[in-house]
PDB file of N, CA and C in Angstrom:
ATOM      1  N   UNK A   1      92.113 125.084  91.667  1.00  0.00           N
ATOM      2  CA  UNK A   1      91.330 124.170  92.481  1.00  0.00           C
ATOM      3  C   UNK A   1      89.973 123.915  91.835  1.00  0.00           C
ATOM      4  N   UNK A   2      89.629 122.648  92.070  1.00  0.00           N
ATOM      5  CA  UNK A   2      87.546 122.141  91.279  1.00  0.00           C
ATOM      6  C   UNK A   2      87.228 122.683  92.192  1.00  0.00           C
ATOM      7  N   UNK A   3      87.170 123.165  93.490  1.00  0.00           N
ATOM      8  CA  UNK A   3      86.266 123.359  94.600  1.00  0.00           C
ATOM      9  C   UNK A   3      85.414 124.814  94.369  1.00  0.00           C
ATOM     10  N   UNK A   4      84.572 125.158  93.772  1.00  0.00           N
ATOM     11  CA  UNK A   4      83.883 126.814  93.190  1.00  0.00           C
ATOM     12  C   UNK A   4      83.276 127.258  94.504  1.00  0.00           C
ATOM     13  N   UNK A   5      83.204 126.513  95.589  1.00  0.00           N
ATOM     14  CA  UNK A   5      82.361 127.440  96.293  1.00  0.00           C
ATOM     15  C   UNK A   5      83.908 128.275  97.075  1.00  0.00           C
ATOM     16  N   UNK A   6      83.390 129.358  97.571  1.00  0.00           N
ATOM     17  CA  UNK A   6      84.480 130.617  98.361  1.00  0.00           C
ATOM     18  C   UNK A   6      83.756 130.699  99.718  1.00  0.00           C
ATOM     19  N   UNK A   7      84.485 130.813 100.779  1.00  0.00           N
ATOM     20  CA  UNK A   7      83.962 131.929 101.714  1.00  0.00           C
ATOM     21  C   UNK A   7      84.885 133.512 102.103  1.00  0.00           C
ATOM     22  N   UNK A   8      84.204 134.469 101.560  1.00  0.00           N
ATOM     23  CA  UNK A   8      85.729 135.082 101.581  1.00  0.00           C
ATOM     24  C   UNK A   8      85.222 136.705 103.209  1.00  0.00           C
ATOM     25  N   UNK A   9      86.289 136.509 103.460  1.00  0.00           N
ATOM     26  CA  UNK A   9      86.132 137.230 105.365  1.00  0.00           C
ATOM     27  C   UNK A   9      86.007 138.579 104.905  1.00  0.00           C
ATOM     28  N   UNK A  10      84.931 138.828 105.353  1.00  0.00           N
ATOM     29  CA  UNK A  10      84.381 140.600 105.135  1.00  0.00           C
ATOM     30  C   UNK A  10      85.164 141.129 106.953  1.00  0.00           C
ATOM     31  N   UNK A  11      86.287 142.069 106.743  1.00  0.00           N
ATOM     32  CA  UNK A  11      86.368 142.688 107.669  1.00  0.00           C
ATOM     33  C   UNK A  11      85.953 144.156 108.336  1.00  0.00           C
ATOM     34  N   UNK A  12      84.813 144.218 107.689  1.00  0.00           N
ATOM     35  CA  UNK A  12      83.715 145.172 107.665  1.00  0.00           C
ATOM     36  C   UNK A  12      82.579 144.335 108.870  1.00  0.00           C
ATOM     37  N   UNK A  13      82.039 143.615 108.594  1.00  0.00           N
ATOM     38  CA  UNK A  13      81.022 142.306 109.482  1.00  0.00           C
ATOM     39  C   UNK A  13      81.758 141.466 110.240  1.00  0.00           C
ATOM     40  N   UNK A  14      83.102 141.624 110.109  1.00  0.00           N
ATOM     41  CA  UNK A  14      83.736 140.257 110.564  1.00  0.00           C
ATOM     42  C   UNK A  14      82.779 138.963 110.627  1.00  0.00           C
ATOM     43  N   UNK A  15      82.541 138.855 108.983  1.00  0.00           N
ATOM     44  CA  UNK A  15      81.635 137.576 108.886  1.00  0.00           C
ATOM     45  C   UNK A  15      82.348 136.728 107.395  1.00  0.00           C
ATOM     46  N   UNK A  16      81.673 135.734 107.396  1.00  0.00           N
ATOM     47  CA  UNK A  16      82.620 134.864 106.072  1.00  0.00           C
ATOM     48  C   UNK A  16      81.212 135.066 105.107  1.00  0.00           C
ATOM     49  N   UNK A  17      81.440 135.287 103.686  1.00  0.00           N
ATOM     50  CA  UNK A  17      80.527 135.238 102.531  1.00  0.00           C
ATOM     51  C   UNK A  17      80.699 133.926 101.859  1.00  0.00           C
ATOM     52  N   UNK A  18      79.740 133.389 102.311  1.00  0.00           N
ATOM     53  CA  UNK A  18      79.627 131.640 101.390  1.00  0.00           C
ATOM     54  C   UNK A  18      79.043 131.971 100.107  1.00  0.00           C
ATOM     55  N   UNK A  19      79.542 131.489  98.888  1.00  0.00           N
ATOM     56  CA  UNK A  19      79.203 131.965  97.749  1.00  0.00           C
ATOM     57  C   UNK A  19      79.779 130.926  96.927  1.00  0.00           C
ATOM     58  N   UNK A  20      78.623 130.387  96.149  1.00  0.00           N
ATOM     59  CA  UNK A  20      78.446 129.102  95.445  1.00  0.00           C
ATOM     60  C   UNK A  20      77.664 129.678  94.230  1.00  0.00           C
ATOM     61  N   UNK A  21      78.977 129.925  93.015  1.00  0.00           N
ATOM     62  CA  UNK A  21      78.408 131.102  91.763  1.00  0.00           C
ATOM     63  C   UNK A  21      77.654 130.315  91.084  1.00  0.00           C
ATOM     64  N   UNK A  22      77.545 128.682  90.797  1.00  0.00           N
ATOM     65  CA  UNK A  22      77.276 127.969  89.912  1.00  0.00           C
ATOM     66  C   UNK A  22      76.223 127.041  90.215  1.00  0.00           C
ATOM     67  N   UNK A  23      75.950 126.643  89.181  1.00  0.00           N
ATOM     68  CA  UNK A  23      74.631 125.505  89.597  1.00  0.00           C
ATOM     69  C   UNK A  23      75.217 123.968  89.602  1.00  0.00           C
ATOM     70  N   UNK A  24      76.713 123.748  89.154  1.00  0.00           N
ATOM     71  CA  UNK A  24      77.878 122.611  89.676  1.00  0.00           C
ATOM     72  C   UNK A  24      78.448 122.866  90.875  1.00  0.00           C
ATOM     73  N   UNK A  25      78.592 124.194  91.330  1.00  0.00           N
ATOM     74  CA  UNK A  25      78.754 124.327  93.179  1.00  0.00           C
ATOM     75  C   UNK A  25      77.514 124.204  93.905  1.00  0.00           C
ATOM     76  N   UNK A  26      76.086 123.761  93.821  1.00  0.00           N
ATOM     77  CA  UNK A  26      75.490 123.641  94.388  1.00  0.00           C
ATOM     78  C   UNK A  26      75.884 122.257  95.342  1.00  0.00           C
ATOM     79  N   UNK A  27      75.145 122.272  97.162  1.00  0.00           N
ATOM     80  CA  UNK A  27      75.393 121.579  97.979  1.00  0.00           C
ATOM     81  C   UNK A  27      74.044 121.001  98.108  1.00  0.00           C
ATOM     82  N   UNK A  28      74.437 119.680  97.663  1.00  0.00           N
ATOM     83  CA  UNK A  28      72.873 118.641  97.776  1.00  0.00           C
ATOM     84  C   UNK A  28      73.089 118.011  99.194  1.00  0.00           C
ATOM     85  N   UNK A  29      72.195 117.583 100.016  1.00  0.00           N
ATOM     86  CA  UNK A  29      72.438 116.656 100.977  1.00  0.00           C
ATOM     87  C   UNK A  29      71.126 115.180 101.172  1.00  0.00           C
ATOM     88  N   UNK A  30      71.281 114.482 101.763  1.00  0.00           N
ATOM     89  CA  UNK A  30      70.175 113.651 101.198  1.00  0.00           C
ATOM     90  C   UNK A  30      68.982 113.502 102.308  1.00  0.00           C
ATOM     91  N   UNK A  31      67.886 112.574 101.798  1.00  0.00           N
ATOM     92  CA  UNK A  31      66.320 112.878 101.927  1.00  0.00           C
ATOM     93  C   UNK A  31      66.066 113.445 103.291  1.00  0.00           C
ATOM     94  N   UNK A  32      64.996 113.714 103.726  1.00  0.00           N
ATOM     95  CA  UNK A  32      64.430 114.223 104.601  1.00  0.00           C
ATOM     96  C   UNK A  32      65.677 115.552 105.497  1.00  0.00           C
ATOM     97  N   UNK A  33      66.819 115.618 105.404  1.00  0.00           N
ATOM     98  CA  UNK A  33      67.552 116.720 105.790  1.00  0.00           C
ATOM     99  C   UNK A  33      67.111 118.135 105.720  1.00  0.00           C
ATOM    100  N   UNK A  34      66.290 117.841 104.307  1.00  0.00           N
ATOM    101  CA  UNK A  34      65.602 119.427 103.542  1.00  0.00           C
ATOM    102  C   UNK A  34      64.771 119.482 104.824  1.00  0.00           C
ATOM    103  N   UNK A  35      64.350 118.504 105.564  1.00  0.00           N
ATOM    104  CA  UNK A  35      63.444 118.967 106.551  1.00  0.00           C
ATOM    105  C   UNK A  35      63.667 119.242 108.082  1.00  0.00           C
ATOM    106  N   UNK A  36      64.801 118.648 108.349  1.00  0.00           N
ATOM    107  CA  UNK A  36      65.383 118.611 109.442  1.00  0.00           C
ATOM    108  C   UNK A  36      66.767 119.416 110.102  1.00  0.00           C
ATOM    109  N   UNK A  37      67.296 119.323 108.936  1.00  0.00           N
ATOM    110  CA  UNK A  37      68.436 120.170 109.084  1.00  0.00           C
ATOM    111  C   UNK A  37      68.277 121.559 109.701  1.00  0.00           C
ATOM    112  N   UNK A  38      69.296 121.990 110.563  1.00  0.00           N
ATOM    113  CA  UNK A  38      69.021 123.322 111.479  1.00  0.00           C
ATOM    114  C   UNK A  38      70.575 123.649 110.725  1.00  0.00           C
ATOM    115  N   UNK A  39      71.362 122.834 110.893  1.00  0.00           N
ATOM    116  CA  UNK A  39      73.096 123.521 110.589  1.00  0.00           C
ATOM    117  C   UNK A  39      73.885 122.771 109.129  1.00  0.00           C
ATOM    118  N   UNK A  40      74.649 122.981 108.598  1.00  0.00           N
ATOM    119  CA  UNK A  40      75.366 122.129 108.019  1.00  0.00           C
ATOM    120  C   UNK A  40      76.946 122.577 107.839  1.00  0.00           C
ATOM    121  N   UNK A  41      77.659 121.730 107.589  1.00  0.00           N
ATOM    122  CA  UNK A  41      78.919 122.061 107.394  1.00  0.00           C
ATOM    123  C   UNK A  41      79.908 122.241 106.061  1.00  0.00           C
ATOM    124  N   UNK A  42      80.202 123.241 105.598  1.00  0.00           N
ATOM    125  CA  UNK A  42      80.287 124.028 103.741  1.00  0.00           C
ATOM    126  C   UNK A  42      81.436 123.781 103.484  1.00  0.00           C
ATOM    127  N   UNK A  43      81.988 123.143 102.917  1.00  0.00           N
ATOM    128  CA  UNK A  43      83.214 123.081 102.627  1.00  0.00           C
ATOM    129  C   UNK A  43      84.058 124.089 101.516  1.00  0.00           C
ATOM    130  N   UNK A  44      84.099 125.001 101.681  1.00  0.00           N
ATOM    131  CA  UNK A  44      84.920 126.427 100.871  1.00  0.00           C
ATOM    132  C   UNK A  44      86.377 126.553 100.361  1.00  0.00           C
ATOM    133  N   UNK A  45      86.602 127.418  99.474  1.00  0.00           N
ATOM    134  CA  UNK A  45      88.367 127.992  99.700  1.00  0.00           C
ATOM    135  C   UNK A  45      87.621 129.419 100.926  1.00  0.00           C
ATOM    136  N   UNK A  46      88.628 129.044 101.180  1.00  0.00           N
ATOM    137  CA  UNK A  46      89.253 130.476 102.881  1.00  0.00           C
ATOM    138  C   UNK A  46      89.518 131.762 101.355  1.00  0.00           C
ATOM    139  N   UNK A  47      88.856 132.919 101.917  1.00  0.00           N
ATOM    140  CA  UNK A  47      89.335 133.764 100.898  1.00  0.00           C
ATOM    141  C   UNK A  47      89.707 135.145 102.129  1.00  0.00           C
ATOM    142  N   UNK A  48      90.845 135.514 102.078  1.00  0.00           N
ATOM    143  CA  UNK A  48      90.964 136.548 103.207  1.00  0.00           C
ATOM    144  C   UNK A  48      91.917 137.490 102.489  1.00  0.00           C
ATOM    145  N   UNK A  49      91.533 139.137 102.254  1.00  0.00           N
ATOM    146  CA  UNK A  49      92.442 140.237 101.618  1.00  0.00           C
ATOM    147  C   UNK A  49      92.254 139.806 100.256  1.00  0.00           C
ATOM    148  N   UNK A  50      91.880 138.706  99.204  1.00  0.00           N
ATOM    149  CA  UNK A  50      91.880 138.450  98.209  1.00  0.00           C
ATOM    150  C   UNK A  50      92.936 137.124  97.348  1.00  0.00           C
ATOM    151  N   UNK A  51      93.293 136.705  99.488  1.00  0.00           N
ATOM    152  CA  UNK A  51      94.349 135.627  99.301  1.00  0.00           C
ATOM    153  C   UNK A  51      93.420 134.738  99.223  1.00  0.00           C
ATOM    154  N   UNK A  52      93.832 133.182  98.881  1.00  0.00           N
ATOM    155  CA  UNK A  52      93.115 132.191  98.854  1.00  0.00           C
ATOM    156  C   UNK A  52      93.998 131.373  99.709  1.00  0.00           C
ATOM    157  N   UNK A  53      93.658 130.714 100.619  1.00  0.00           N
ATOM    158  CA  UNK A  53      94.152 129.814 102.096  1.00  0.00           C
ATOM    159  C   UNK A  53      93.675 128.265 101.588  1.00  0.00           C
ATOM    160  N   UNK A  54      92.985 128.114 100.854  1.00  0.00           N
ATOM    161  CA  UNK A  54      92.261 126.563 100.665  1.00  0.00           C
ATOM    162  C   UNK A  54      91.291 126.020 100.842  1.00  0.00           C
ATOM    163  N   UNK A  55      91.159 125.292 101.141  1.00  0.00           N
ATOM    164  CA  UNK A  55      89.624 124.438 101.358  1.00  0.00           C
ATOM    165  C   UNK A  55      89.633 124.555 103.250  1.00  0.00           C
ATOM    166  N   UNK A  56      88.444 124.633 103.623  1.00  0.00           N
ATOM    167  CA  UNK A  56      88.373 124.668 104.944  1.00  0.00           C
ATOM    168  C   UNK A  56      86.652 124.834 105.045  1.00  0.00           C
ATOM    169  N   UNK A  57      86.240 123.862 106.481  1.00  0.00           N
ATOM    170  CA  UNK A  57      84.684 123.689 106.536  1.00  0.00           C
ATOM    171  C   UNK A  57      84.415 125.207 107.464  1.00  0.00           C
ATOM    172  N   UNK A  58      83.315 125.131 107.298  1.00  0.00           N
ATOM    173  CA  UNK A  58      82.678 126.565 108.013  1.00  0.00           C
ATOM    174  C   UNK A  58      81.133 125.896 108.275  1.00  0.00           C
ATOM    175  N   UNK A  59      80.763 125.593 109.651  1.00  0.00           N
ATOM    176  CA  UNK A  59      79.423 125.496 110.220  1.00  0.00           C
ATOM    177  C   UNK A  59      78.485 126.638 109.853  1.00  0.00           C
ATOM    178  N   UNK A  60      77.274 126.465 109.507  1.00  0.00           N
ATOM    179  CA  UNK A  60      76.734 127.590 108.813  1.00  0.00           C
ATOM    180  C   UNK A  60      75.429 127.197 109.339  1.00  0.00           C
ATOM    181  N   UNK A  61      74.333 128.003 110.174  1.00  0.00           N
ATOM    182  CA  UNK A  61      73.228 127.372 110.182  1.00  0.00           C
ATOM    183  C   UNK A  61      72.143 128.080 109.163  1.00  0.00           C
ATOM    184  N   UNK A  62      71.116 126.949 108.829  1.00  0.00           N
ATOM    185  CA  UNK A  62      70.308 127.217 107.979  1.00  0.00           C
ATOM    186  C   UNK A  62      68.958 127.515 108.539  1.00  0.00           C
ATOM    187  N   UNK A  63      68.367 127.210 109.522  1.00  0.00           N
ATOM    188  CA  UNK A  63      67.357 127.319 110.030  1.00  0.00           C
ATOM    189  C   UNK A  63      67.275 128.119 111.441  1.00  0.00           C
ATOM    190  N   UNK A  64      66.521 128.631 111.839  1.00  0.00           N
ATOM    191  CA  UNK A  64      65.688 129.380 113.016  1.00  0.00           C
ATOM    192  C   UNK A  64      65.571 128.248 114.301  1.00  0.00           C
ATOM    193  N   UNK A  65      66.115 128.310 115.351  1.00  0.00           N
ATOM    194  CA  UNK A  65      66.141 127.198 116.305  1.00  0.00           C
ATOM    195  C   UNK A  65      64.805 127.270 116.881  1.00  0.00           C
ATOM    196  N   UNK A  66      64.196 128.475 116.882  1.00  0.00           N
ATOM    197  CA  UNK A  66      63.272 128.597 117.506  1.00  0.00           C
ATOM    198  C   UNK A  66      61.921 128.625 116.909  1.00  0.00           C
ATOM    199  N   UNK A  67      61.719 128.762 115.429  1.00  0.00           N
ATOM    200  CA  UNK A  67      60.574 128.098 114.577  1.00  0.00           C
ATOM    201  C   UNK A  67      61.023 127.621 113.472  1.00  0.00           C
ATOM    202  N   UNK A  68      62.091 127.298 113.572  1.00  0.00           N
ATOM    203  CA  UNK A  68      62.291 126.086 112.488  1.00  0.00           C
ATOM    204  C   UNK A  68      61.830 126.415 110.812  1.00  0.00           C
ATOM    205  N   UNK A  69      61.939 128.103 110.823  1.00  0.00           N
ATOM    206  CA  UNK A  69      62.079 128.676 109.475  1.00  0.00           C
ATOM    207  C   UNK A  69      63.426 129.021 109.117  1.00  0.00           C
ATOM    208  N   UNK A  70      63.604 128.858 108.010  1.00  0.00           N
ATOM    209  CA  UNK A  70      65.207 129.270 107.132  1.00  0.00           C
ATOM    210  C   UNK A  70      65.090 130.160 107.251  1.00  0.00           C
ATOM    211  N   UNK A  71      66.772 130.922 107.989  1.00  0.00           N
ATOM    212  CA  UNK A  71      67.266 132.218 108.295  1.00  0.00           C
ATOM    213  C   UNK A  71      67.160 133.050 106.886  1.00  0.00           C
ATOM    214  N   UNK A  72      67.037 134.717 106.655  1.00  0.00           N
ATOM    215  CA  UNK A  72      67.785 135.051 105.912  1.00  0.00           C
ATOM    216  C   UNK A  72      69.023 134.728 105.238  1.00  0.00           C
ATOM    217  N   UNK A  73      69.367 134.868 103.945  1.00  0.00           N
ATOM    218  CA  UNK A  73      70.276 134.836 103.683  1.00  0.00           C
ATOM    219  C   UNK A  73      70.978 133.441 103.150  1.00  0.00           C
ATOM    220  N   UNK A  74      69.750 132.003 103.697  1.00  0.00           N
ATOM    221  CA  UNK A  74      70.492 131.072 103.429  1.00  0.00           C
ATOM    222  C   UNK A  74      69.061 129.985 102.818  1.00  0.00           C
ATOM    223  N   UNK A  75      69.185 130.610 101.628  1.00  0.00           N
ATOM    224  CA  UNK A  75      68.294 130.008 100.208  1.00  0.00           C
ATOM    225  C   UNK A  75      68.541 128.430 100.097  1.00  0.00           C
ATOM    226  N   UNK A  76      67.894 128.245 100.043  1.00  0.00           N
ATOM    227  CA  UNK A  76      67.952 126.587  99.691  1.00  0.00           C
ATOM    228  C   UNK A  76      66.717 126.031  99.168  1.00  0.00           C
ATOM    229  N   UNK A  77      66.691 125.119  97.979  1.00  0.00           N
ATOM    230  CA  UNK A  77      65.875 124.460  97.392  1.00  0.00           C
ATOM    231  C   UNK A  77      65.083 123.412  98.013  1.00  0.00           C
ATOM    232  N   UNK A  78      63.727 123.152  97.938  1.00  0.00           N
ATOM    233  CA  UNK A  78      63.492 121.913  97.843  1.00  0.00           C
ATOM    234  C   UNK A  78      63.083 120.842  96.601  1.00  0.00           C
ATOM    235  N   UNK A  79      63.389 119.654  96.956  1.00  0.00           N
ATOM    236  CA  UNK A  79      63.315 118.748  95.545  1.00  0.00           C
ATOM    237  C   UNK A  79      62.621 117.710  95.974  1.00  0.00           C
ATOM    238  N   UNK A  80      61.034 117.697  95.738  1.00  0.00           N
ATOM    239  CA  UNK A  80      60.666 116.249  95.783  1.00  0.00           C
ATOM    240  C   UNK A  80      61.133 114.904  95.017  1.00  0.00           C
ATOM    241  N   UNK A  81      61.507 114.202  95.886  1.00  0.00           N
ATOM    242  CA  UNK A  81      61.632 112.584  95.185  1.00  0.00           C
ATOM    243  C   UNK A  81      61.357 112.072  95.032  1.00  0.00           C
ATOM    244  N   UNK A  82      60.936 110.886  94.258  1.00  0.00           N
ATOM    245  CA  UNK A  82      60.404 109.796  94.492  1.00  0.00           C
ATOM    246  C   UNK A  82      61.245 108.206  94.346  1.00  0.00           C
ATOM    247  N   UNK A  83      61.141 107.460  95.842  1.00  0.00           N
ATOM    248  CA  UNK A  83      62.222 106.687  96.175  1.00  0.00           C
ATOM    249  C   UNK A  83      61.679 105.449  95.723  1.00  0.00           C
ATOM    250  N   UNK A  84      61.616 104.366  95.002  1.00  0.00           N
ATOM    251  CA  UNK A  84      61.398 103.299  94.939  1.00  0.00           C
ATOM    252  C   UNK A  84      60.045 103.065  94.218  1.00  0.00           C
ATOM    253  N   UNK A  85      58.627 103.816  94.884  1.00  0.00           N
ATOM    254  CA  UNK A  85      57.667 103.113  94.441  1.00  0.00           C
ATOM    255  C   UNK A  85      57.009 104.882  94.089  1.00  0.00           C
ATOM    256  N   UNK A  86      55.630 105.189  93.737  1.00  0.00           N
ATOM    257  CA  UNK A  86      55.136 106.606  93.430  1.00  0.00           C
ATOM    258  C   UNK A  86      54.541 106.880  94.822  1.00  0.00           C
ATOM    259  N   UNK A  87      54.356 106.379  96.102  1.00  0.00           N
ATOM    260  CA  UNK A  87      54.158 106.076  97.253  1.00  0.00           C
ATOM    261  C   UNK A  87      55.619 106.818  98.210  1.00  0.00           C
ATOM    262  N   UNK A  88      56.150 106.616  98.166  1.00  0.00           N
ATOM    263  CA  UNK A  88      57.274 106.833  99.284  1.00  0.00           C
ATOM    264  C   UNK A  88      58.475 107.713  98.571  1.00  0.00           C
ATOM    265  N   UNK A  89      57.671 108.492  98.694  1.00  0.00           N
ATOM    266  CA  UNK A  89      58.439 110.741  98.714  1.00  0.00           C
ATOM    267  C   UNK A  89      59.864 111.318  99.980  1.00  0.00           C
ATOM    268  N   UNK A  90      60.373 111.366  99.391  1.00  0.00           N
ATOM    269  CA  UNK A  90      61.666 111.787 100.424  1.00  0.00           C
ATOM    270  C   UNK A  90      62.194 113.505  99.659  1.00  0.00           C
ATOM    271  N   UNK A  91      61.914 114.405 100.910  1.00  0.00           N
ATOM    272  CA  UNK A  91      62.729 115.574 100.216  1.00  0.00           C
ATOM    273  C   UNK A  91      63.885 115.854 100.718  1.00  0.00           C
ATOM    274  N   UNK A  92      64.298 116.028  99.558  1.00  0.00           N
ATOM    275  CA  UNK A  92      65.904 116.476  99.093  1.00  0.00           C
ATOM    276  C   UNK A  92      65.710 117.954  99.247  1.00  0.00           C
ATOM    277  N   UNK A  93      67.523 117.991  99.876  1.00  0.00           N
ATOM    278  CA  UNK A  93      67.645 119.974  99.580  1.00  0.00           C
ATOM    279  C   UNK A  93      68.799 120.271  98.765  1.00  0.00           C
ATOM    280  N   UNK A  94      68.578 121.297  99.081  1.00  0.00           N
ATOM    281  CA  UNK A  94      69.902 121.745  97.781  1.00  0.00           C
ATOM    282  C   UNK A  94      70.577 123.378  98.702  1.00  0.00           C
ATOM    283  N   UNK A  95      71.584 123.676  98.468  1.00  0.00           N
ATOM    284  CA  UNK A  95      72.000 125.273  99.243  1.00  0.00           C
ATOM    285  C   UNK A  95      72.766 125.903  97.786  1.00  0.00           C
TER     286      UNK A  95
END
C-alpha cells in the first residue's frame, strides 16, 4: 500500500498509535485550520496483533476544547504563507 501513515491498537491503553514515519506521510490541511482546528480526521492502515486491516479514518483531536492549546502528543507544524500579495498571510498546518 502508498498509504505510510499506521494506526496500530495498543491493547495495553486500548488506544490507536497514529504514526506518520516520514516527512511524505506528513498531513497538510489548508490556511487558517492551523488555527482553528480542534479535531481532524487521519486516514491510516488499521494495524491490530501486527495484522494490517487497511485504510480506515480515525477522529483524532488536536487541540484542548477548553484553551484552545495542542494536546500532548499531537505535534503539528506551523507554516506561514503568503497568498497572493506580501500583505495577506494564511497559516498552514502540518501533523
Amino acid at each position: 500500500m502508498a498509504l505510510e501513515t499506521t494506526a496500530t491498537y495498543s491493547e495495553e491503553t486500548d488506544e490507536f498509535d497514529i504514526h506518520s514515519p516520514t516527512l511524505t506521510s506528513t498531513k497538510w490541511w489548508p490556511g487558517c485550520m492551523a488555527k482553528t482546528a480542534t479535531h481532524t480526521i487521519v486516514m491510516a492502515r488499521l494495524i491490530i496483533k501486527g495484522k494490517d486491516y487497511g485504510i480506515h479514518g480515525f477522529i483524532v483531536q488536536l487541540r484542548s476544547l477548553d484553551n484552545h492549546m495542542p494536546l500532548p502528543g499531537s505535534p503539528f507544524l506551523l507554516a506561514l504563507s503568503l497568498a497572493f500579495s506580501l500583505t495577506i498571510t494564511t497559516l498552514q498546518g502540518a501533523l
